[in-house]
Amino acid sequence: MGGKAILIVVISFSLMFTVVKYNSSNTSSNAAERLASYYIKTNAHNIAASAANIAANELFRDPNWSGFSQDTLYMNGGYAVISVSKPANAKAKFDAKAVYKFFYAGEEFSEESRVNFVLNATNYSRFGYYTNVWGSGYLVTGDTIDGPFHTQTKLNTLGSPVFLGKVTTKQGINMVGNKYGFGPANPEFKGGYETPVDVPFTLNTSALLGVASTGGRVFQHPSGSNLDVRLHFNADETVEWSTRKTGTSSWSTPIVADLDTFTTNGVIWNKKGNLYLSGTVNGKYTVGTAKGGGSTGYVYLEDDIVYRKDPLKFVNGGTTITNPDCEDMLGIIAEKQVVVKDNAANRDDINIHAALFNYDGGITVEGISSSKPNMGTMRIHGSLIENSAQTTGYTNGAGYHQVIKYDKRYRNSTPPSFPATTSYEIVSWFE
């Protein structure tokens, strides 16, 4: 190879190395810029997500929390602005906007990121069984609780009862075993167990009266006295109703009304007195009564109160699934408690499709005692909320054998304006 050829090779290699060096430098520079961009965006997102979590925690601790006294929250080189709104449907909407400022080549830039989430008040009907006060009784081997369970006191178990939904308690659990032949202490929590969880038991009758007064139906005696109201639901979407002054025996002449005009928002409320119920529900309604004295605030079930279609479909023995053909839903609210009347219609089983709310007690049977005859089975397909469990039957067969099955539709839907807790849960999160 001559001198000219060598010179060409040297120049070629020099050009090649120059190009490679340039590309290498350019690639390194781009990688550094992408890394810086990724860091900036990630930092802004983390600030927004942290602010959203802080806001959610504040609201969980205080349901009336409406934001910080200052509207900015500084962290990690940036800051967040949290906007809170509470629409009329009781949901709280949060917008956490993060702003991260940085300098590049002597100029100031900023990167924004947002996290939006919605909280809603936890409705009591989402519990398969809620009891404010558990008492000294036990759930024992052979007992099965369907749906989420909660109590504000300590839960007692003996042996191995089964809980199909999540169990929460405020004061823990007392697990007892090897007594009375019930085997070792081994309760089954198929949906998990958590404590302490505080879900206070409250009832706002003024709010229910307000809802019923604006599009629903309110019953009240003209003189302000206590009033008894009788409602019999018909499958053709009508209701037959009558009234009497509490303590008297004569009911007014029954009137049949179309439910779509009788109550446009589905809420029927007796301002003070008692409520007598029966029939087949076509639609979605919440009915109830406030108390006006010692013997009022009761909802009396005079016969079955059911939907057109059972909300449950039974498969594989006792296993149930949601019946897609059932579109009806009922909430029953008693400021005192729900009572099954001891009459001819109820002495051979009673079927109840509803979410039952008993503020001063729990569902019971009129005049129940251990000397009562056997009345068959009390089937509750829905949800049971009560202050404390009451007697519905005895081990000698008196009264009812009680079966409670959870209507899983209550996980995501509730009867109109059914009572909600003072706690919130996150129903959507977007980032």
Short mmCIF file of C-alpha atoms in Angstrom, two decimals:
data_model
loop_
_atom_site.label_atom_id
_atom_site.label_comp_id
_atom_site.label_asym_id
_atom_site.label_seq_id
_atom_site.Cartn_x
_atom_site.Cartn_y
_atom_site.Cartn_z
CA MET A 1 0.00 0.00 0.00
CA GLY A 2 1.41 3.32 -1.07
CA GLY A 3 1.66 6.53 0.97
CA LYS A 4 -1.50 8.02 -0.65
CA ALA A 5 -3.56 4.98 0.19
CA ILE A 6 -2.46 5.05 3.80
CA LEU A 7 -3.38 8.71 4.01
CA ILE A 8 -6.89 7.93 2.68
CA VAL A 9 -7.33 5.17 5.26
CA VAL A 10 -6.26 7.48 8.08
CA ILE A 11 -8.66 10.21 6.93
CA SER A 12 -11.49 7.68 6.61
CA PHE A 13 -10.95 6.33 10.10
CA SER A 14 -10.78 9.88 11.44
CA LEU A 15 -14.12 10.76 9.82
CA MET A 16 -15.68 7.54 11.03
CA PHE A 17 -14.53 8.09 14.62
CA THR A 18 -15.76 11.68 14.47
CA VAL A 19 -19.23 10.55 13.37
CA VAL A 20 -19.35 7.80 16.02
CA LYS A 21 -18.25 10.23 18.69
CA TYR A 22 -20.88 12.74 17.60
CA ASN A 23 -23.65 10.11 17.64
CA SER A 24 -22.48 8.80 20.98
CA SER A 25 -22.52 12.29 22.48
CA ASN A 26 -25.92 12.99 20.95
CA THR A 27 -27.36 9.71 22.31
CA SER A 28 -26.00 10.43 25.75
CA SER A 29 -27.49 13.90 25.65
CA ASN A 30 -30.93 12.56 24.60
CA ALA A 31 -30.82 9.89 27.29
CA ALA A 32 -30.03 12.52 29.89
CA GLU A 33 -32.92 14.69 28.66
CA ARG A 34 -35.35 11.74 28.71
CA LEU A 35 -34.17 10.81 32.20
CA ALA A 36 -34.64 14.39 33.37
CA SER A 37 -38.10 14.55 31.78
CA TYR A 38 -39.07 11.23 33.38
CA TYR A 39 -37.87 12.46 36.76
CA ILE A 40 -39.83 15.72 36.46
CA LYS A 41 -43.07 14.02 35.42
CA THR A 42 -42.71 11.32 38.07
CA ASN A 43 -42.01 13.88 40.77
CA ALA A 44 -45.08 15.92 39.80
CA HIS A 45 -47.25 12.80 39.75
CA ASN A 46 -45.95 11.65 43.14
CA ILE A 47 -46.79 15.05 44.65
CA ALA A 48 -50.35 14.84 43.28
CA ALA A 49 -50.83 11.24 44.46
CA SER A 50 -49.43 12.06 47.93
CA ALA A 51 -51.73 15.07 48.22
CA ALA A 52 -54.72 12.94 47.22
CA ASN A 53 -53.86 10.34 49.86
CA ILE A 54 -53.43 13.04 52.52
CA ALA A 55 -56.83 14.52 51.59
CA ALA A 56 -58.53 11.11 51.69
CA ASN A 57 -57.02 10.38 55.10
CA GLU A 58 -58.21 13.75 56.46
CA LEU A 59 -61.76 13.02 55.32
CA PHE A 60 -61.71 9.49 56.73
CA ARG A 61 -60.72 10.96 60.11
CA ASP A 62 -63.22 13.80 59.91
CA PRO A 63 -66.23 13.37 57.57
CA ASN A 64 -66.87 17.13 57.83
CA TRP A 65 -63.36 18.05 56.70
CA SER A 66 -63.52 20.63 53.93
CA GLY A 67 -59.88 21.23 53.13
CA PHE A 68 -56.78 22.80 54.62
CA SER A 69 -56.84 26.30 56.03
CA GLN A 70 -54.23 27.09 53.37
CA ASP A 71 -54.93 25.83 49.92
CA THR A 72 -51.39 24.76 49.10
CA LEU A 73 -49.41 21.79 50.31
CA TYR A 74 -45.65 21.99 49.76
CA MET A 75 -43.56 18.86 49.32
CA ASN A 76 -40.55 17.51 47.44
CA GLY A 77 -39.73 20.73 45.60
CA GLY A 78 -43.29 21.37 44.40
CA TYR A 79 -46.72 22.02 45.79
CA ALA A 80 -50.25 20.72 45.53
CA VAL A 81 -53.61 22.46 45.48
CA ILE A 82 -56.57 20.40 46.76
CA SER A 83 -60.09 21.35 45.70
CA VAL A 84 -63.02 19.78 47.53
CA SER A 85 -66.63 19.90 46.44
CA LYS A 86 -69.65 18.22 48.03
CA PRO A 87 -72.56 17.91 45.61
CA ALA A 88 -76.11 17.46 46.83
CA ASN A 89 -75.93 13.67 46.37
CA ALA A 90 -73.53 13.55 49.38
CA LYS A 91 -70.50 12.58 47.31
CA ALA A 92 -67.28 14.46 47.87
CA LYS A 93 -65.16 15.16 44.81
CA PHE A 94 -61.46 15.90 45.14
CA ASP A 95 -59.07 17.44 42.64
CA ALA A 96 -55.42 17.27 43.67
CA LYS A 97 -53.30 19.34 41.26
CA ALA A 98 -49.54 19.20 41.69
CA VAL A 99 -47.16 21.80 40.31
CA TYR A 100 -43.42 21.04 40.15
CA LYS A 101 -41.16 23.94 39.11
CA PHE A 102 -37.64 23.52 37.78
CA PHE A 103 -34.92 25.52 36.02
CA TYR A 104 -33.26 24.62 32.74
CA ALA A 105 -30.70 26.70 30.89
CA GLY A 106 -31.41 29.62 33.19
CA GLU A 107 -35.17 29.58 32.58
CA GLU A 108 -38.01 28.49 34.92
CA PHE A 109 -40.38 25.76 33.75
CA SER A 110 -43.21 23.91 35.49
CA GLU A 111 -44.80 20.47 35.19
CA GLU A 112 -48.38 19.75 36.32
CA SER A 113 -50.07 16.50 37.31
CA ARG A 114 -53.58 15.77 38.63
CA VAL A 115 -55.30 13.06 40.66
CA ASN A 116 -59.09 13.11 40.86
CA PHE A 117 -61.13 10.90 43.14
CA VAL A 118 -64.68 10.62 44.47
CA LEU A 119 -65.76 9.55 47.94
CA ASN A 120 -69.25 8.61 48.95
CA ALA A 121 -70.81 8.01 52.31
CA THR A 122 -70.89 4.30 53.13
CA ASN A 123 -74.51 3.16 53.11
CA TYR A 124 -75.71 0.88 55.90
CA SER A 125 -77.42 -1.39 53.38
CA ARG A 126 -74.03 -2.54 52.06
CA PHE A 127 -73.77 -4.66 55.21
CA GLY A 128 -75.41 -8.05 55.16
CA TYR A 129 -75.65 -7.73 58.92
CA TYR A 130 -74.81 -4.66 61.01
CA THR A 131 -75.44 -4.66 64.74
CA ASN A 132 -74.45 -1.72 66.87
CA VAL A 133 -74.35 -3.75 70.09
CA TRP A 134 -73.45 -7.42 69.89
CA GLY A 135 -74.08 -8.29 73.55
CA SER A 136 -73.00 -11.44 75.38
CA GLY A 137 -74.30 -14.02 72.89
CA TYR A 138 -72.18 -16.16 70.59
CA LEU A 139 -72.12 -17.13 66.96
CA VAL A 140 -71.40 -20.84 67.07
CA THR A 141 -70.35 -23.75 64.90
CA GLY A 142 -73.03 -24.19 62.22
CA ASP A 143 -73.91 -20.47 62.02
CA THR A 144 -73.27 -18.80 58.66
CA ILE A 145 -73.33 -15.02 58.20
CA ASP A 146 -73.93 -13.95 54.60
CA GLY A 147 -72.49 -10.65 53.33
CA PRO A 148 -70.32 -8.04 55.09
CA PHE A 149 -70.68 -7.99 58.89
CA HIS A 150 -69.94 -5.21 61.38
CA THR A 151 -70.43 -4.52 65.06
CA GLN A 152 -69.41 -1.53 67.18
CA THR A 153 -68.70 -3.78 70.15
CA LYS A 154 -66.76 -7.01 70.63
CA LEU A 155 -67.93 -10.05 68.68
CA ASN A 156 -68.14 -13.38 70.49
CA THR A 157 -67.64 -16.62 68.57
CA LEU A 158 -67.79 -20.17 69.89
CA GLY A 159 -66.25 -22.92 67.79
CA SER A 160 -66.15 -22.34 64.05
CA PRO A 161 -68.95 -20.13 62.67
CA VAL A 162 -68.52 -19.11 59.03
CA PHE A 163 -68.51 -15.53 57.73
CA LEU A 164 -68.94 -15.35 53.95
CA GLY A 165 -68.25 -11.59 53.68
CA LYS A 166 -65.69 -9.30 55.28
CA VAL A 167 -65.95 -8.95 59.06
CA THR A 168 -65.15 -5.69 60.82
CA THR A 169 -65.47 -4.82 64.50
CA LYS A 170 -64.63 -1.77 66.56
CA GLN A 171 -63.60 -3.63 69.71
CA GLY A 172 -62.14 -6.86 68.41
CA ILE A 173 -63.28 -10.43 68.70
CA ASN A 174 -63.51 -12.94 71.54
CA MET A 175 -62.92 -16.41 70.07
CA VAL A 176 -63.91 -19.22 72.43
CA GLY A 177 -63.45 -22.92 71.79
CA ASN A 178 -63.99 -26.36 73.30
CA LYS A 179 -67.12 -25.44 75.26
CA TYR A 180 -70.57 -27.02 75.10
CA GLY A 181 -69.35 -29.42 72.40
CA PHE A 182 -68.72 -26.73 69.79
CA GLY A 183 -65.11 -27.68 69.03
CA PRO A 184 -61.95 -25.56 68.90
CA ALA A 185 -62.03 -21.82 68.35
CA ASN A 186 -61.64 -21.51 64.60
CA PRO A 187 -64.05 -19.00 63.01
CA GLU A 188 -63.77 -18.85 59.22
CA PHE A 189 -63.44 -15.35 57.74
CA LYS A 190 -63.79 -16.02 54.02
CA GLY A 191 -63.92 -12.29 53.22
CA GLY A 192 -61.21 -11.26 55.70
CA TYR A 193 -61.28 -9.67 59.15
CA GLU A 194 -60.28 -6.15 60.25
CA THR A 195 -60.30 -4.31 63.58
CA PRO A 196 -60.59 -1.66 64.91
CA VAL A 197 -63.05 -0.21 62.40
CA ASP A 198 -65.41 2.53 63.59
CA VAL A 199 -68.79 2.80 61.83
CA PRO A 200 -71.04 4.80 64.21
CA PHE A 201 -74.76 4.00 64.24
CA THR A 202 -76.80 7.09 63.36
CA LEU A 203 -80.21 7.95 61.91
CA ASN A 204 -81.14 11.39 60.59
CA THR A 205 -84.96 11.42 60.57
CA SER A 206 -85.01 15.14 59.69
CA ALA A 207 -83.14 14.39 56.46
CA LEU A 208 -85.61 11.63 55.58
CA LEU A 209 -88.53 13.95 56.32
CA GLY A 210 -86.92 16.57 54.08
CA VAL A 211 -86.52 14.13 51.19
CA ALA A 212 -90.08 12.86 51.58
CA SER A 213 -91.34 16.45 51.67
CA THR A 214 -89.74 17.29 48.33
CA GLY A 215 -91.06 14.77 45.86
CA GLY A 216 -91.95 11.92 48.18
CA ARG A 217 -94.94 11.37 50.47
CA VAL A 218 -95.24 12.51 54.09
CA PHE A 219 -97.96 11.31 56.44
CA GLN A 220 -98.84 13.33 59.53
CA HIS A 221 -101.95 13.79 61.62
CA PRO A 222 -103.62 17.22 61.14
CA SER A 223 -103.63 17.81 64.90
CA GLY A 224 -100.02 16.80 65.34
CA SER A 225 -100.98 13.55 67.09
CA ASN A 226 -99.32 10.24 66.37
CA LEU A 227 -100.62 8.56 63.23
CA ASP A 228 -100.72 4.91 62.14
CA VAL A 229 -100.30 4.31 58.41
CA ARG A 230 -101.13 1.09 56.58
CA LEU A 231 -99.50 0.40 53.20
CA HIS A 232 -100.23 -2.64 51.04
CA PHE A 233 -98.06 -2.75 47.91
CA ASN A 234 -99.53 -4.26 44.75
CA ALA A 235 -97.56 -5.88 41.95
CA ASP A 236 -99.24 -3.54 39.42
CA GLU A 237 -97.26 -0.60 40.85
CA THR A 238 -100.06 0.72 43.02
CA VAL A 239 -100.37 1.00 46.77
CA GLU A 240 -103.45 0.72 48.96
CA TRP A 241 -103.20 3.04 51.94
CA SER A 242 -105.25 4.01 54.98
CA THR A 243 -104.64 5.78 58.29
CA ARG A 244 -105.89 6.00 61.84
CA LYS A 245 -105.00 8.04 64.88
CA THR A 246 -102.56 5.99 66.96
CA GLY A 247 -104.38 4.28 69.81
CA THR A 248 -107.70 4.07 67.99
CA SER A 249 -109.14 1.04 66.21
CA SER A 250 -110.87 2.36 63.09
CA TRP A 251 -108.88 2.66 59.89
CA SER A 252 -109.90 5.12 57.20
CA THR A 253 -111.40 3.79 53.97
CA PRO A 254 -108.50 2.36 51.90
CA ILE A 255 -107.39 4.38 48.87
CA VAL A 256 -105.57 2.86 45.90
CA ALA A 257 -102.94 5.16 44.35
CA ASP A 258 -100.46 4.89 41.49
CA LEU A 259 -97.02 4.83 43.04
CA ASP A 260 -95.42 6.91 40.27
CA THR A 261 -97.54 9.89 41.37
CA PHE A 262 -97.93 8.91 45.04
CA THR A 263 -94.17 9.35 45.51
CA THR A 264 -92.00 10.59 42.66
CA ASN A 265 -88.68 10.07 44.45
CA GLY A 266 -89.64 6.75 46.04
CA VAL A 267 -89.60 7.89 49.71
CA ILE A 268 -92.65 7.47 51.97
CA TRP A 269 -92.28 8.74 55.55
CA ASN A 270 -94.60 8.86 58.56
CA LYS A 271 -93.62 11.92 60.61
CA LYS A 272 -94.51 10.22 63.90
CA GLY A 273 -96.46 7.07 64.62
CA ASN A 274 -96.38 3.48 63.36
CA LEU A 275 -96.34 1.86 59.95
CA TYR A 276 -98.10 -1.36 58.90
CA LEU A 277 -96.71 -3.11 55.80
CA SER A 278 -97.45 -6.00 53.44
CA GLY A 279 -97.65 -6.82 49.74
CA THR A 280 -95.60 -7.16 46.56
CA VAL A 281 -93.25 -4.32 45.64
CA ASN A 282 -92.94 -3.14 42.03
CA GLY A 283 -90.21 -0.46 41.87
CA LYS A 284 -87.67 1.05 44.28
CA TYR A 285 -88.91 2.62 47.50
CA THR A 286 -87.89 3.49 51.03
CA VAL A 287 -90.64 3.57 53.66
CA GLY A 288 -90.39 4.32 57.34
CA THR A 289 -91.62 6.01 60.46
CA ALA A 290 -90.29 8.23 63.21
CA LYS A 291 -91.36 7.83 66.81
CA GLY A 292 -93.59 10.26 68.64
CA GLY A 293 -93.69 8.62 72.05
CA GLY A 294 -93.30 5.37 73.91
CA SER A 295 -95.39 3.10 71.71
CA THR A 296 -94.54 4.53 68.31
CA GLY A 297 -91.74 4.32 65.78
CA TYR A 298 -92.53 0.67 64.99
CA VAL A 299 -92.92 -0.92 61.57
CA TYR A 300 -95.32 -3.88 61.81
CA LEU A 301 -95.18 -6.54 59.11
CA GLU A 302 -98.73 -7.83 58.68
CA ASP A 303 -97.83 -10.39 55.99
CA ASP A 304 -95.09 -11.11 53.46
CA ILE A 305 -93.43 -8.03 51.96
CA VAL A 306 -91.67 -9.24 48.80
CA TYR A 307 -90.52 -8.24 45.32
CA ARG A 308 -92.11 -9.55 42.13
CA LYS A 309 -89.02 -11.72 41.67
CA ASP A 310 -86.86 -13.07 44.47
CA PRO A 311 -83.56 -11.10 44.43
CA LEU A 312 -81.69 -14.38 44.92
CA LYS A 313 -81.36 -17.45 42.75
CA PHE A 314 -80.56 -20.59 44.68
CA VAL A 315 -77.96 -22.91 43.16
CA ASN A 316 -76.13 -25.91 44.58
CA GLY A 317 -78.21 -26.22 47.70
CA GLY A 318 -77.84 -23.15 49.89
CA THR A 319 -75.56 -21.19 47.52
CA THR A 320 -77.14 -18.08 46.05
CA ILE A 321 -76.43 -15.75 43.15
CA THR A 322 -78.09 -12.45 42.24
CA ASN A 323 -81.28 -12.90 40.24
CA PRO A 324 -80.88 -10.71 37.11
CA ASP A 325 -84.67 -10.63 36.68
CA CYS A 326 -85.19 -8.76 39.97
CA GLU A 327 -85.33 -4.97 39.49
CA ASP A 328 -87.22 -4.06 42.66
CA MET A 329 -85.70 -2.75 45.88
CA LEU A 330 -87.15 -1.77 49.26
CA GLY A 331 -85.78 -0.08 52.35
CA ILE A 332 -87.73 -0.27 55.62
CA ILE A 333 -86.76 2.16 58.39
CA ALA A 334 -88.09 2.05 61.95
CA GLU A 335 -86.88 4.58 64.50
CA LYS A 336 -87.85 1.96 67.10
CA GLN A 337 -87.81 -1.48 65.45
CA VAL A 338 -89.46 -3.83 62.96
CA VAL A 339 -92.01 -6.25 64.44
CA VAL A 340 -93.60 -9.28 62.77
CA LYS A 341 -97.28 -9.29 63.71
CA ASP A 342 -98.52 -12.45 65.42
CA ASN A 343 -101.50 -13.10 63.15
CA ALA A 344 -102.87 -15.90 60.99
CA ALA A 345 -100.96 -14.74 57.88
CA ASN A 346 -97.59 -14.93 59.63
CA ARG A 347 -98.01 -18.22 61.53
CA ASP A 348 -96.80 -20.30 58.59
CA ASP A 349 -93.52 -18.64 57.49
CA ILE A 350 -92.87 -15.02 56.57
CA ASN A 351 -90.84 -13.78 53.61
CA ILE A 352 -89.17 -10.37 53.69
CA HIS A 353 -87.34 -8.81 50.72
CA ALA A 354 -85.83 -5.57 51.98
CA ALA A 355 -83.03 -3.76 53.75
CA LEU A 356 -84.29 -3.47 57.35
CA PHE A 357 -83.12 -0.61 59.58
CA ASN A 358 -83.99 -0.87 63.32
CA TYR A 359 -82.65 2.15 65.19
CA ASP A 360 -83.70 1.36 68.77
CA GLY A 361 -83.74 -2.43 68.61
CA GLY A 362 -83.84 -5.26 66.10
CA ILE A 363 -86.40 -7.26 64.21
CA THR A 364 -88.62 -9.28 66.55
CA VAL A 365 -91.97 -11.05 66.78
CA GLU A 366 -95.04 -9.65 68.51
CA GLY A 367 -95.46 -11.26 71.94
CA ILE A 368 -92.62 -13.74 71.38
CA SER A 369 -91.98 -16.18 74.22
CA SER A 370 -90.78 -19.75 74.63
CA SER A 371 -94.41 -20.89 74.94
CA LYS A 372 -95.36 -19.59 71.47
CA PRO A 373 -96.15 -22.14 68.74
CA ASN A 374 -93.73 -22.85 65.93
CA MET A 375 -94.29 -20.24 63.20
CA GLY A 376 -92.09 -21.77 60.51
CA THR A 377 -89.24 -19.88 58.85
CA MET A 378 -88.50 -16.16 58.73
CA ARG A 379 -86.63 -15.58 55.46
CA ILE A 380 -84.95 -12.20 55.07
CA HIS A 381 -83.44 -11.69 51.62
CA GLY A 382 -81.73 -8.33 51.76
CA SER A 383 -79.85 -6.67 54.60
CA LEU A 384 -80.38 -6.40 58.36
CA ILE A 385 -79.26 -3.31 60.30
CA GLU A 386 -80.13 -3.10 63.97
CA ASN A 387 -79.07 -1.60 67.26
CA SER A 388 -79.06 -4.98 68.98
CA ALA A 389 -80.28 -8.46 68.15
CA GLN A 390 -83.75 -9.42 69.39
CA THR A 391 -85.43 -12.79 69.87
CA THR A 392 -87.30 -14.28 66.91
CA GLY A 393 -87.37 -17.91 68.02
CA TYR A 394 -86.31 -20.43 70.64
CA THR A 395 -84.39 -23.69 70.53
CA ASN A 396 -87.58 -25.54 71.60
CA GLY A 397 -89.15 -24.53 68.25
CA ALA A 398 -91.22 -21.59 69.48
CA GLY A 399 -91.39 -18.70 67.02
CA TYR A 400 -89.33 -18.69 63.85
CA HIS A 401 -86.28 -20.43 62.46
CA GLN A 402 -84.52 -17.40 60.97
CA VAL A 403 -82.62 -17.45 57.65
CA ILE A 404 -80.92 -14.24 56.45
CA LYS A 405 -79.50 -14.08 52.91
CA TYR A 406 -77.62 -11.02 51.65
CA ASP A 407 -78.92 -9.27 48.53
CA LYS A 408 -75.60 -8.57 46.77
CA ARG A 409 -77.12 -5.72 44.75
CA TYR A 410 -76.76 -3.60 47.89
CA ARG A 411 -72.99 -3.56 47.34
CA ASN A 412 -73.42 -1.00 44.57
CA SER A 413 -77.00 0.24 44.88
CA THR A 414 -79.34 1.27 47.67
CA PRO A 415 -83.04 1.94 48.15
CA PRO A 416 -83.77 5.68 47.65
CA SER A 417 -82.28 7.86 50.40
CA PHE A 418 -81.59 4.85 52.64
CA PRO A 419 -79.56 5.94 55.71
CA ALA A 420 -75.83 6.34 55.21
CA THR A 421 -73.04 6.22 57.76
CA THR A 422 -70.84 9.17 58.66
CA SER A 423 -67.89 7.36 57.11
CA TYR A 424 -66.70 7.67 53.53
CA GLU A 425 -65.35 5.19 51.02
CA ILE A 426 -63.51 5.82 47.75
CA VAL A 427 -65.75 4.94 44.79
CA SER A 428 -63.49 6.16 41.96
CA TRP A 429 -59.84 7.19 41.54
CA PHE A 430 -58.34 8.68 38.36
CA GLU A 431 -54.74 9.69 37.77
#
